[in-house]
mmCIF file with all atom_site columns, N, CA and C in Angstrom:
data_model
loop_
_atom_site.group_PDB
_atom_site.id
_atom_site.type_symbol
_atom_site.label_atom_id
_atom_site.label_alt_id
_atom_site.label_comp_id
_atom_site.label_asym_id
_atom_site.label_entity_id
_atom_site.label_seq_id
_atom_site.pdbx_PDB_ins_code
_atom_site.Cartn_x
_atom_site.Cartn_y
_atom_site.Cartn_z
_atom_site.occupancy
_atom_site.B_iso_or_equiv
_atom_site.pdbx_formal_charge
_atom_site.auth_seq_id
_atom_site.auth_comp_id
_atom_site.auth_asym_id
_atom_site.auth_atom_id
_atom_site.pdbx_PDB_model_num
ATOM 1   N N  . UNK K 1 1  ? -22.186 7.797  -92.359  1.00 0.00 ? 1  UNK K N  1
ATOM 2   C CA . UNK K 1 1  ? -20.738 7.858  -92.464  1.00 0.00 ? 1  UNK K CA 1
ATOM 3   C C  . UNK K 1 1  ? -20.312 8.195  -93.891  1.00 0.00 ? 1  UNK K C  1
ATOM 4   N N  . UNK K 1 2  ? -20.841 7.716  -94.838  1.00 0.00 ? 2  UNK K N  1
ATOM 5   C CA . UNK K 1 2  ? -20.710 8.071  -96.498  1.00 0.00 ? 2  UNK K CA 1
ATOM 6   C C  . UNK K 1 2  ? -21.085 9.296  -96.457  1.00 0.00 ? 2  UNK K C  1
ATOM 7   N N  . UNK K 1 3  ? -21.741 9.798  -96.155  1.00 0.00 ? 3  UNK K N  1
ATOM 8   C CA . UNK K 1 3  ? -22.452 11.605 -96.227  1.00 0.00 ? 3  UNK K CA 1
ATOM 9   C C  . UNK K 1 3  ? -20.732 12.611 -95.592  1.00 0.00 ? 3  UNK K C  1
ATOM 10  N N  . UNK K 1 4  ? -20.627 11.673 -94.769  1.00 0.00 ? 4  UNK K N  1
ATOM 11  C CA . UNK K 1 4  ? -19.383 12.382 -94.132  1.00 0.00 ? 4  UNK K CA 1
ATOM 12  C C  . UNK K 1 4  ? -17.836 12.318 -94.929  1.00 0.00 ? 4  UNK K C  1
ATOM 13  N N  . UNK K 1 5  ? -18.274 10.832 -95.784  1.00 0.00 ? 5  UNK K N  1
ATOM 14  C CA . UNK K 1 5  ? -16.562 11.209 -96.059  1.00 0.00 ? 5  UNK K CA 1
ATOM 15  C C  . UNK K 1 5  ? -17.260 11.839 -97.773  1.00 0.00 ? 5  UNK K C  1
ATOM 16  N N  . UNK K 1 6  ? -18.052 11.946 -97.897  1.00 0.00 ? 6  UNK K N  1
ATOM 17  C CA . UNK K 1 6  ? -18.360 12.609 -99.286  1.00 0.00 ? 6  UNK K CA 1
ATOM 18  C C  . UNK K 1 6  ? -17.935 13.786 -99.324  1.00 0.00 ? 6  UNK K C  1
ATOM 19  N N  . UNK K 1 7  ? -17.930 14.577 -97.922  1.00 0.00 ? 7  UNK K N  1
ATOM 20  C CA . UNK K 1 7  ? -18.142 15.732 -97.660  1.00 0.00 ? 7  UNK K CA 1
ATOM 21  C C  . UNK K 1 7  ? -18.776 17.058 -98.225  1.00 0.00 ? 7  UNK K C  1
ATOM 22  N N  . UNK K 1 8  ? -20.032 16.306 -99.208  1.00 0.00 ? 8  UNK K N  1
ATOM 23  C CA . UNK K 1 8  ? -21.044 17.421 -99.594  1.00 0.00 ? 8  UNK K CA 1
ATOM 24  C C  . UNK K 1 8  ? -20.447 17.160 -101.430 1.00 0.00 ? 8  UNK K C  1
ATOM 25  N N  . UNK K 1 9  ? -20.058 15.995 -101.566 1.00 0.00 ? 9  UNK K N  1
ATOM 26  C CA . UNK K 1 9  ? -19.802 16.080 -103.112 1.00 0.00 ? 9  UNK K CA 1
ATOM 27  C C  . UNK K 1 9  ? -18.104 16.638 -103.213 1.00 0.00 ? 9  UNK K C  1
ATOM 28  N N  . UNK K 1 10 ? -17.520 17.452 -102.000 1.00 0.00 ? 10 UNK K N  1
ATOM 29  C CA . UNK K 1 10 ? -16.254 17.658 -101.658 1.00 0.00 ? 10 UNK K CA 1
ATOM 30  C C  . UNK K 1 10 ? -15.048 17.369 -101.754 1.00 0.00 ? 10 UNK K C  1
ATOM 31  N N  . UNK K 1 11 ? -15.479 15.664 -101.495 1.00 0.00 ? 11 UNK K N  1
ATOM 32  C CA . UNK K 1 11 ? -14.468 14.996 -100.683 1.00 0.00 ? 11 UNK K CA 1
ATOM 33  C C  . UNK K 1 11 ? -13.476 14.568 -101.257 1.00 0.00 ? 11 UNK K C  1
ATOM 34  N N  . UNK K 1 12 ? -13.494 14.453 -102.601 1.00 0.00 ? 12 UNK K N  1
ATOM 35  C CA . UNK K 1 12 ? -12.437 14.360 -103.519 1.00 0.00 ? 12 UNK K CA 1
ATOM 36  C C  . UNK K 1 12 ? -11.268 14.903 -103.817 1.00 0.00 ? 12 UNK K C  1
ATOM 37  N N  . UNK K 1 13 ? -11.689 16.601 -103.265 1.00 0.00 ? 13 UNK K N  1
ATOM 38  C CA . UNK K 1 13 ? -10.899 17.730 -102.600 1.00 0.00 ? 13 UNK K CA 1
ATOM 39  C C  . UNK K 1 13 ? -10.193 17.683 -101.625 1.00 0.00 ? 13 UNK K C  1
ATOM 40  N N  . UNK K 1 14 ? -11.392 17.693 -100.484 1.00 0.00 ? 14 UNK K N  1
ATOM 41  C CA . UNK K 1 14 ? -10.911 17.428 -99.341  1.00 0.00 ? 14 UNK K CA 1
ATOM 42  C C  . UNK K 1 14 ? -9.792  16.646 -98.426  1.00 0.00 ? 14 UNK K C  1
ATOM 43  N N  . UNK K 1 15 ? -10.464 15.424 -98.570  1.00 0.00 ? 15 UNK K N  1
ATOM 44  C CA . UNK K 1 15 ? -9.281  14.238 -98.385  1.00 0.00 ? 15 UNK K CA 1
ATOM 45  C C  . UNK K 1 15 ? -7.876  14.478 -98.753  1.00 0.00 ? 15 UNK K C  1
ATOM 46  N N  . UNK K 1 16 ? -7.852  14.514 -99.971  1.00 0.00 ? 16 UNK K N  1
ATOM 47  C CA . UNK K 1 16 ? -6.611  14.531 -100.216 1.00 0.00 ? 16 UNK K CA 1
ATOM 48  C C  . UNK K 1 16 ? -5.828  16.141 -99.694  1.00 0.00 ? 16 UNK K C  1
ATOM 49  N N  . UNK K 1 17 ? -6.164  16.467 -99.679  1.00 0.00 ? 17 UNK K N  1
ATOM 50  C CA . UNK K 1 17 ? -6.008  18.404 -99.089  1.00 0.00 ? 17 UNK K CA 1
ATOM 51  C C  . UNK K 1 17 ? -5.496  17.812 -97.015  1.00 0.00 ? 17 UNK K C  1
ATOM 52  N N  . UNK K 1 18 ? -5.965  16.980 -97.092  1.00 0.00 ? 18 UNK K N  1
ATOM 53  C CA . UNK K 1 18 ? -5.698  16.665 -95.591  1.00 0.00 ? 18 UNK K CA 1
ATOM 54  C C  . UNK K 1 18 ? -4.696  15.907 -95.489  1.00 0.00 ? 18 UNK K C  1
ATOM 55  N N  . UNK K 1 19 ? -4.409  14.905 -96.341  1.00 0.00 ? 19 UNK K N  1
ATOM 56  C CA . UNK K 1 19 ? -3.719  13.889 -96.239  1.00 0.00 ? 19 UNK K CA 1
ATOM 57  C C  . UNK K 1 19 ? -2.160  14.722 -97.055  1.00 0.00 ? 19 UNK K C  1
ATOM 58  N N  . UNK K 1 20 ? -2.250  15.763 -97.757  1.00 0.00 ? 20 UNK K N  1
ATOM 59  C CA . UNK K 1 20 ? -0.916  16.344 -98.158  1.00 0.00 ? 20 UNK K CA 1
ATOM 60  C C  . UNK K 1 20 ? -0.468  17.225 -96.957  1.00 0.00 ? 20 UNK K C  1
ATOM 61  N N  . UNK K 1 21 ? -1.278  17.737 -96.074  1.00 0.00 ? 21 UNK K N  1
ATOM 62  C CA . UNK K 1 21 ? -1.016  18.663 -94.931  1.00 0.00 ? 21 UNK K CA 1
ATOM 63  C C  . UNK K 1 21 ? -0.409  17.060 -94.119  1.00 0.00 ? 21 UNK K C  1
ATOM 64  N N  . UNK K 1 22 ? -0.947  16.173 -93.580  1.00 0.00 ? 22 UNK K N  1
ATOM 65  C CA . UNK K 1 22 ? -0.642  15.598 -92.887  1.00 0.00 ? 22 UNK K CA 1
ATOM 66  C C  . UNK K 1 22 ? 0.874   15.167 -93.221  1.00 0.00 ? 22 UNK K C  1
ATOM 67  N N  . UNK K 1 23 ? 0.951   15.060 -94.375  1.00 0.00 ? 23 UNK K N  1
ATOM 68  C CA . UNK K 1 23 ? 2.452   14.606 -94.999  1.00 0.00 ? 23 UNK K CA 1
ATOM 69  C C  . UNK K 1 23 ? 3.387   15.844 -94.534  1.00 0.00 ? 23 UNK K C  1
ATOM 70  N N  . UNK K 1 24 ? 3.314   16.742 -95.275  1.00 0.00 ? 24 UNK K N  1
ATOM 71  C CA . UNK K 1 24 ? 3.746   17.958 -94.617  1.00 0.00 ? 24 UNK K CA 1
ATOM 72  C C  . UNK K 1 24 ? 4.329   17.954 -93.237  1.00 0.00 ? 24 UNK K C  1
ATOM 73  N N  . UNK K 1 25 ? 3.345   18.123 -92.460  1.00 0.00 ? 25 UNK K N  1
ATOM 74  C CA . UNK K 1 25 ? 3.933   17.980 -90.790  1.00 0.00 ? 25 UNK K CA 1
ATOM 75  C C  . UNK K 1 25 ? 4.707   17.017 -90.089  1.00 0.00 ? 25 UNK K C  1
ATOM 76  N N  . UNK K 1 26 ? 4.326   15.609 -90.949  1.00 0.00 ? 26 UNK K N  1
ATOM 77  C CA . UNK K 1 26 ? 5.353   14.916 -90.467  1.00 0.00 ? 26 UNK K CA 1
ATOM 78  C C  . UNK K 1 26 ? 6.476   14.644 -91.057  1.00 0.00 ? 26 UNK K C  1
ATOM 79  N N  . UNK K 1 27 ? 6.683   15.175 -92.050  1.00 0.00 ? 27 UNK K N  1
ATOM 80  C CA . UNK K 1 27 ? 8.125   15.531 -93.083  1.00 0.00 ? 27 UNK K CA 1
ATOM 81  C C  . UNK K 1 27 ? 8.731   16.710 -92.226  1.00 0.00 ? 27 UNK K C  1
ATOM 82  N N  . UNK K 1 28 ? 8.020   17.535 -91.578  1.00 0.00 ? 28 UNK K N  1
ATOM 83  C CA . UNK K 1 28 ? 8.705   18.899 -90.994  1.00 0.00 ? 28 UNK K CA 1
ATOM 84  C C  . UNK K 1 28 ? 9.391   18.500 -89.380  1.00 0.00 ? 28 UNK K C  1
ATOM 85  N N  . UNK K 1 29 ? 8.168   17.552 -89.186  1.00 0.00 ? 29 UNK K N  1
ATOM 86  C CA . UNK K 1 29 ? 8.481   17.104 -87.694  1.00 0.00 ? 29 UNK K CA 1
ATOM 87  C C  . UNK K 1 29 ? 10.192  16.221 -87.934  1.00 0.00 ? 29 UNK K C  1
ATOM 88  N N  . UNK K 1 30 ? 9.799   15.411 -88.691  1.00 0.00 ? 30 UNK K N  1
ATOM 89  C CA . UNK K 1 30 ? 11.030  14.480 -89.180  1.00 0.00 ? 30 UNK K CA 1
ATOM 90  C C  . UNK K 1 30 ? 12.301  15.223 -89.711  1.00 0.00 ? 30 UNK K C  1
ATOM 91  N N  . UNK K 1 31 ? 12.262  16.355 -90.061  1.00 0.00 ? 31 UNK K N  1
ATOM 92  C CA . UNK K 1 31 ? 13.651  17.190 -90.666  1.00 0.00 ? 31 UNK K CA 1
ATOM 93  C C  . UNK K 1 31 ? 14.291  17.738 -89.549  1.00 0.00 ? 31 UNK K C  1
ATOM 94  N N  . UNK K 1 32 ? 13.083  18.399 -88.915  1.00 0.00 ? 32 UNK K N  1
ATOM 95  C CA . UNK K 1 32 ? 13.807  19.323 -87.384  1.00 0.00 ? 32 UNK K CA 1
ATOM 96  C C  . UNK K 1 32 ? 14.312  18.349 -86.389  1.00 0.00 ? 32 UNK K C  1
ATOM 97  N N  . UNK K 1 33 ? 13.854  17.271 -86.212  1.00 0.00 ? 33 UNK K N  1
ATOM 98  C CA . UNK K 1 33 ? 14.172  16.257 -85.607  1.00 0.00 ? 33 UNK K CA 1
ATOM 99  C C  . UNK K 1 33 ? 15.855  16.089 -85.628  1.00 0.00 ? 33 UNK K C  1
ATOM 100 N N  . UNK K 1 34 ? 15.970  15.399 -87.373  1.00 0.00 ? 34 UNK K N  1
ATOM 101 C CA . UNK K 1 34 ? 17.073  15.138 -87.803  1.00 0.00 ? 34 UNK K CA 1
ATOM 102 C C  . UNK K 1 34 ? 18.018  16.822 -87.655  1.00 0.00 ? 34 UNK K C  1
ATOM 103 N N  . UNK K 1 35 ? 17.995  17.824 -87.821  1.00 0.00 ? 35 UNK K N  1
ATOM 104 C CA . UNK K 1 35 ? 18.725  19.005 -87.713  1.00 0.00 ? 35 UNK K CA 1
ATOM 105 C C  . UNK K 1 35 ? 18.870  19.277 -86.012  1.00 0.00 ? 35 UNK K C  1
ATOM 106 N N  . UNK K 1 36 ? 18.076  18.823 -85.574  1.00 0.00 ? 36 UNK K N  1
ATOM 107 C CA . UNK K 1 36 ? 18.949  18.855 -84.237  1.00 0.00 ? 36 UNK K CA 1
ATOM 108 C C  . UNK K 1 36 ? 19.330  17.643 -83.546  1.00 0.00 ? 36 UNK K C  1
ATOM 109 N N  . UNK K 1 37 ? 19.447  16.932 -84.266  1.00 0.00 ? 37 UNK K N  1
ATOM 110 C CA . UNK K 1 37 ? 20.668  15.930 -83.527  1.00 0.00 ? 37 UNK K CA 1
ATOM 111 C C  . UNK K 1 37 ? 21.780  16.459 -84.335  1.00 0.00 ? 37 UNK K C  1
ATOM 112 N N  . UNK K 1 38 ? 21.716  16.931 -85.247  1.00 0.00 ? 38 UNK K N  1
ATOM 113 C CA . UNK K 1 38 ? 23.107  17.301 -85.927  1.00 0.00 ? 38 UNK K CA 1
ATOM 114 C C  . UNK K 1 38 ? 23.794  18.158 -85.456  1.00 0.00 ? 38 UNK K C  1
ATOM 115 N N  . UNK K 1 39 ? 23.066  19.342 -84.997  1.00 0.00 ? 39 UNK K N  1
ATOM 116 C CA . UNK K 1 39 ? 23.504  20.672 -84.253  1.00 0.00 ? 39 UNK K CA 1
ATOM 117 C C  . UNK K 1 39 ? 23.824  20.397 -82.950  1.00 0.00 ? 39 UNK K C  1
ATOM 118 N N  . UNK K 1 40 ? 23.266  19.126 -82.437  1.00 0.00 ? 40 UNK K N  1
ATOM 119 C CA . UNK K 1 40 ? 23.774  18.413 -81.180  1.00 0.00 ? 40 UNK K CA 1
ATOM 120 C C  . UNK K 1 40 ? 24.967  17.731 -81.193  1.00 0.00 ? 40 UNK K C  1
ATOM 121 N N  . UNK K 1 41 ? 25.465  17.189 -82.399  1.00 0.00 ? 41 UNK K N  1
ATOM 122 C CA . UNK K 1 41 ? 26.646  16.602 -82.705  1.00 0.00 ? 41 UNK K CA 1
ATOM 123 C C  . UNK K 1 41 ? 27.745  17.497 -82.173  1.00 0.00 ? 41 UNK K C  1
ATOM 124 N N  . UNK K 1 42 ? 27.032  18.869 -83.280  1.00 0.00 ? 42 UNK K N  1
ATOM 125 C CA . UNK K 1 42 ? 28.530  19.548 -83.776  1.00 0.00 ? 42 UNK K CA 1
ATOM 126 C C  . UNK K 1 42 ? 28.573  20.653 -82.480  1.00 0.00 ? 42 UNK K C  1
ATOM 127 N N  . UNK K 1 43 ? 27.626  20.535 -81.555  1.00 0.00 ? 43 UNK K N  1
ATOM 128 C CA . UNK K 1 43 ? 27.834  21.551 -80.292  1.00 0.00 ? 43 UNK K CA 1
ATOM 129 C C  . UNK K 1 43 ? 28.687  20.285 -79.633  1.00 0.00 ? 43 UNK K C  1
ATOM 130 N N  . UNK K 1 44 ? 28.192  19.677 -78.914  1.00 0.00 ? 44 UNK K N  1
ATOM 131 C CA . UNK K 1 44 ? 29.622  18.464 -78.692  1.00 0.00 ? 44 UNK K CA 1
ATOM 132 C C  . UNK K 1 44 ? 30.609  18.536 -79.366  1.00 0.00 ? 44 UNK K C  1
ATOM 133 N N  . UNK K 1 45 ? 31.039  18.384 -80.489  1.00 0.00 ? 45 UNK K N  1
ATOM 134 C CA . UNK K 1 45 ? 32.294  18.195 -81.247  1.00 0.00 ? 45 UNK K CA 1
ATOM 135 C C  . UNK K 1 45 ? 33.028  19.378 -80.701  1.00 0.00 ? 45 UNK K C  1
ATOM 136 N N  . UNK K 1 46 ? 32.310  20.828 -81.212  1.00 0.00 ? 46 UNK K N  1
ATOM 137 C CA . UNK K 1 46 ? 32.552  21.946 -80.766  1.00 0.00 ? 46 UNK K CA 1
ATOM 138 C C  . UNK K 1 46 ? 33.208  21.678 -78.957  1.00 0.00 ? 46 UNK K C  1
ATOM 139 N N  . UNK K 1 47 ? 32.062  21.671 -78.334  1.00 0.00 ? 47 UNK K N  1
ATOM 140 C CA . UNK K 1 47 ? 32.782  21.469 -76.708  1.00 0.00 ? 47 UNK K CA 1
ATOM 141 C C  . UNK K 1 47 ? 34.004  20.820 -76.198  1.00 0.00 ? 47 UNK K C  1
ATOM 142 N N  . UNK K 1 48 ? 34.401  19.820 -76.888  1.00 0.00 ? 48 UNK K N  1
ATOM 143 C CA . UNK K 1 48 ? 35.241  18.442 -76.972  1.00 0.00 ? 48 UNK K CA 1
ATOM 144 C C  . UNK K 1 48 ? 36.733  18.724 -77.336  1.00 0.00 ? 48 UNK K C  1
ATOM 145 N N  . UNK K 1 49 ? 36.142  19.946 -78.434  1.00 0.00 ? 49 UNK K N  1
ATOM 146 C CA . UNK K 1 49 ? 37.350  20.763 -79.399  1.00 0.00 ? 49 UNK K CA 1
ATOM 147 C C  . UNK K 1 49 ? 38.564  22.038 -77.974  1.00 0.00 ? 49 UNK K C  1
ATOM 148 N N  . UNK K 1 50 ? 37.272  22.548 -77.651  1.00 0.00 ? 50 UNK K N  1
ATOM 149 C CA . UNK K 1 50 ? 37.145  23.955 -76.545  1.00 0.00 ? 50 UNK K CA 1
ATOM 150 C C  . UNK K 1 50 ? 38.168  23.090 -75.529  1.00 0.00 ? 50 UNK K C  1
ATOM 151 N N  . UNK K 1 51 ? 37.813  21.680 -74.929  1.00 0.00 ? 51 UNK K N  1
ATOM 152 C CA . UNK K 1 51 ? 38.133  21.283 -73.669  1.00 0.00 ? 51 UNK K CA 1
ATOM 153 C C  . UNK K 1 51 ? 39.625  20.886 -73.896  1.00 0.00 ? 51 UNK K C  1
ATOM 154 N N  . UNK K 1 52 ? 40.175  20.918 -74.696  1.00 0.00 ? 52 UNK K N  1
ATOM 155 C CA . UNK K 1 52 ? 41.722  20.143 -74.878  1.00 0.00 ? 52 UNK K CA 1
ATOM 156 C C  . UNK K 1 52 ? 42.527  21.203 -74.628  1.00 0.00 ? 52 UNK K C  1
ATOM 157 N N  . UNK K 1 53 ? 43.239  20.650 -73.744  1.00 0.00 ? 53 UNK K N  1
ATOM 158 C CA . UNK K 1 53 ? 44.625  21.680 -73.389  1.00 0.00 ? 53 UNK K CA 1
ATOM 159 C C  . UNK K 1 53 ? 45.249  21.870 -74.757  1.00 0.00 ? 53 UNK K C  1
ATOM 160 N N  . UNK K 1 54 ? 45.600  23.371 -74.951  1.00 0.00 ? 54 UNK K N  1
ATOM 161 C CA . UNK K 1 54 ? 46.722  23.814 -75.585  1.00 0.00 ? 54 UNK K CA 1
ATOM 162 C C  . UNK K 1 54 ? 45.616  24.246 -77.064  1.00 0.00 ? 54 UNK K C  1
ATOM 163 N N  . UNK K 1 55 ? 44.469  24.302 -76.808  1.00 0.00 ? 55 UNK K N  1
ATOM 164 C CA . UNK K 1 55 ? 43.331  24.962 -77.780  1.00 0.00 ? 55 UNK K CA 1
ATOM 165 C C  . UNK K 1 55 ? 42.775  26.343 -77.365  1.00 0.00 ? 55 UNK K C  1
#
């Protein structure tokens, strides 16, 4: 298991090279997330706006 996380003298590289990608994706997952509930807001708001007599 040490041979493995060494990864050939590597791993010092490695690891962390994985663990900034991993950050990455779930910072990206977490933004798009948040941008569409927002765009979900404002399409509602939008619809809500559309539906009132005399608009």
């Amino acid at each position: 298991m040490a041979d493995f996380l060494a990864m050939g003298g590597y791993g010092s590289f490695v690891w962390p090279a994985y663990g900034v990608t991993a950050l990455v994706v779930v910072g990206l997952i977490v933004w798009s997330a948040q941008a569409h509930r927002a765009v979900k807001a404002r399409v509602a708001l939008l619809e809500a706006q559309a539906d009132r007599p005399g608009s």
